[in-house]
């Protein structure tokens, strides 16, 4: 090979290398091992956990669409519908970039949400002001609230599943030097007679100290996590989070002014004591006839009728400047089925608009499918096949109370809200501005 040819080849290689760096492929390297107790302990003196105060800024999440962060999410089988879990960073099948993620000099923050149905973790570093980059994630359906509505207690098998998932989360946190973390438990632990007893077991076996948050905090965190999906020309939004054991609803009025903290614009909120797990257990989730489905809708509608603040957005009407914003496995599942995805793809679902005809068609389609057909759909899977129609019933009751021409789908929620508050409270974005650090 001539010298000229070698120089040209080397030039192409260098250009390719630079291009990969710009896409973020060379951003991360291995963290040194941290102490899990330092990463997760509720230690006010050392500031290891954030308070539950309102976020100082409504941040929006930035996921890498190329490079190491996306590889981490895909390798971890992070399916925001929770339909399945694949090999994660703890698996030898994960790519090297997923196993050796490093945030460089940027501080690392973590948020864990143990719900009635799912156990979810996000680990992220701050980027541009109001944004952050996810460097690791985990999601597993644990059905912690299985049988809770009948017995009032968490079952042994359910607690075992949850502890196993939390041990994976603990391993992930242990592998990173986490500056601040917030680890929460919601409705299942909130309402179970043995909820606090279970959290003592979690601390003993997984080394994680979880806090049980109240319903108001849960609603606020959901709003904080979805701020970027409320467009500037919006007048009002009904944001809802359909969970496994409860459903949070926040009415947001931004018709007069808009501040960075979307949570400041909540004019009314409620938490319904019903979710996909509890509703499916009461009415049945495998074989759901149109009559059973309508009975579920009416049951939820009766709860909404007792919500005194439900009319606080009635002055906005039904124009295009008002819409519903849903953050839950129910709406992301509907979106995935609507798009005909062969494999759930968060990048195509998050922020998707669906009009009334789309939503009606998807609910009718799922109601027309039998259990086996629902289970075979890649965006539903075996773990959600008996829950998705209960979620649709809750969604339908919400749509009837707040008629809107459009529904926006959010594949984000509590964890993103927690990360936003952690970073804002810690001044992470101010430090980035002072250092001139912009993560691309």
Tab-separated table of N, CA, C and O in Angstrom, residues 70 112 130 142 152 206 233 241 254 257 275 288 317 332 351 360 362 435 440:
chain	number	residue	atom	x	y	z
A	70	UNK	N	-28.361	3.855	24.771
A	70	UNK	CA	-29.380	3.048	24.125
A	70	UNK	C	-29.025	1.578	24.209
A	70	UNK	O	-29.882	0.733	24.447
A	112	UNK	N	-35.637	4.794	41.999
A	112	UNK	CA	-36.239	3.467	41.991
A	112	UNK	C	-37.699	3.589	42.419
A	112	UNK	O	-38.011	4.269	43.394
A	130	UNK	N	-32.003	21.261	32.689
A	130	UNK	CA	-33.334	20.705	32.542
A	130	UNK	C	-33.369	19.366	31.849
A	130	UNK	O	-34.447	18.837	31.592
A	142	UNK	N	-43.252	-7.649	38.975
A	142	UNK	CA	-43.137	-8.475	40.186
A	142	UNK	C	-44.494	-8.790	40.811
A	142	UNK	O	-44.596	-9.670	41.656
A	152	UNK	N	-55.560	-8.018	52.189
A	152	UNK	CA	-55.042	-6.857	52.894
A	152	UNK	C	-53.572	-6.967	53.245
A	152	UNK	O	-53.024	-6.093	53.920
A	206	UNK	N	-31.669	-6.857	50.700
A	206	UNK	CA	-31.160	-6.171	49.514
A	206	UNK	C	-30.309	-4.950	49.851
A	206	UNK	O	-29.637	-4.402	48.984
A	233	UNK	N	-48.253	25.867	23.578
A	233	UNK	CA	-49.545	26.477	23.267
A	233	UNK	C	-50.713	25.777	23.962
A	233	UNK	O	-51.878	26.002	23.629
A	241	UNK	N	-51.949	8.647	35.694
A	241	UNK	CA	-50.999	7.548	35.823
A	241	UNK	C	-51.757	6.345	36.365
A	241	UNK	O	-52.109	6.299	37.543
A	254	UNK	N	-52.547	25.707	32.455
A	254	UNK	CA	-51.465	26.610	32.039
A	254	UNK	C	-52.013	27.660	31.063
A	254	UNK	O	-51.292	28.187	30.232
A	257	UNK	N	-50.507	31.418	32.448
A	257	UNK	CA	-49.064	31.579	32.360
A	257	UNK	C	-48.418	30.211	32.443
A	257	UNK	O	-49.055	29.228	32.779
A	275	UNK	N	-56.352	0.159	40.547
A	275	UNK	CA	-55.355	0.037	39.493
A	275	UNK	C	-55.618	-1.223	38.702
A	275	UNK	O	-56.601	-1.933	38.939
A	288	UNK	N	-62.848	-11.294	29.488
A	288	UNK	CA	-63.558	-10.041	29.744
A	288	UNK	C	-64.569	-9.804	28.619
A	288	UNK	O	-64.193	-9.508	27.481
A	317	UNK	N	-63.061	23.951	27.777
A	317	UNK	CA	-63.775	23.367	26.652
A	317	UNK	C	-63.049	22.181	26.048
A	317	UNK	O	-62.142	21.599	26.645
A	332	UNK	N	-49.141	3.014	27.014
A	332	UNK	CA	-48.020	2.640	26.142
A	332	UNK	C	-48.317	1.338	25.410
A	332	UNK	O	-47.910	1.153	24.260
A	351	UNK	N	-44.451	10.254	23.614
A	351	UNK	CA	-44.854	11.482	22.948
A	351	UNK	C	-45.840	11.293	21.809
A	351	UNK	O	-46.268	12.272	21.185
A	360	UNK	N	-60.453	4.485	20.510
A	360	UNK	CA	-61.651	3.630	20.433
A	360	UNK	C	-61.337	2.325	19.712
A	360	UNK	O	-61.744	1.240	20.154
A	362	UNK	N	-58.435	0.804	19.290
A	362	UNK	CA	-57.519	-0.078	20.019
A	362	UNK	C	-58.217	-0.769	21.183
A	362	UNK	O	-57.993	-1.956	21.442
A	435	UNK	N	-19.240	24.872	34.787
A	435	UNK	CA	-18.113	24.157	34.189
A	435	UNK	C	-18.162	24.233	32.663
A	435	UNK	O	-17.222	23.833	32.000
A	440	UNK	N	-23.452	15.794	25.021
A	440	UNK	CA	-24.102	15.700	23.711
A	440	UNK	C	-24.455	14.259	23.407
A	440	UNK	O	-23.834	13.358	23.882
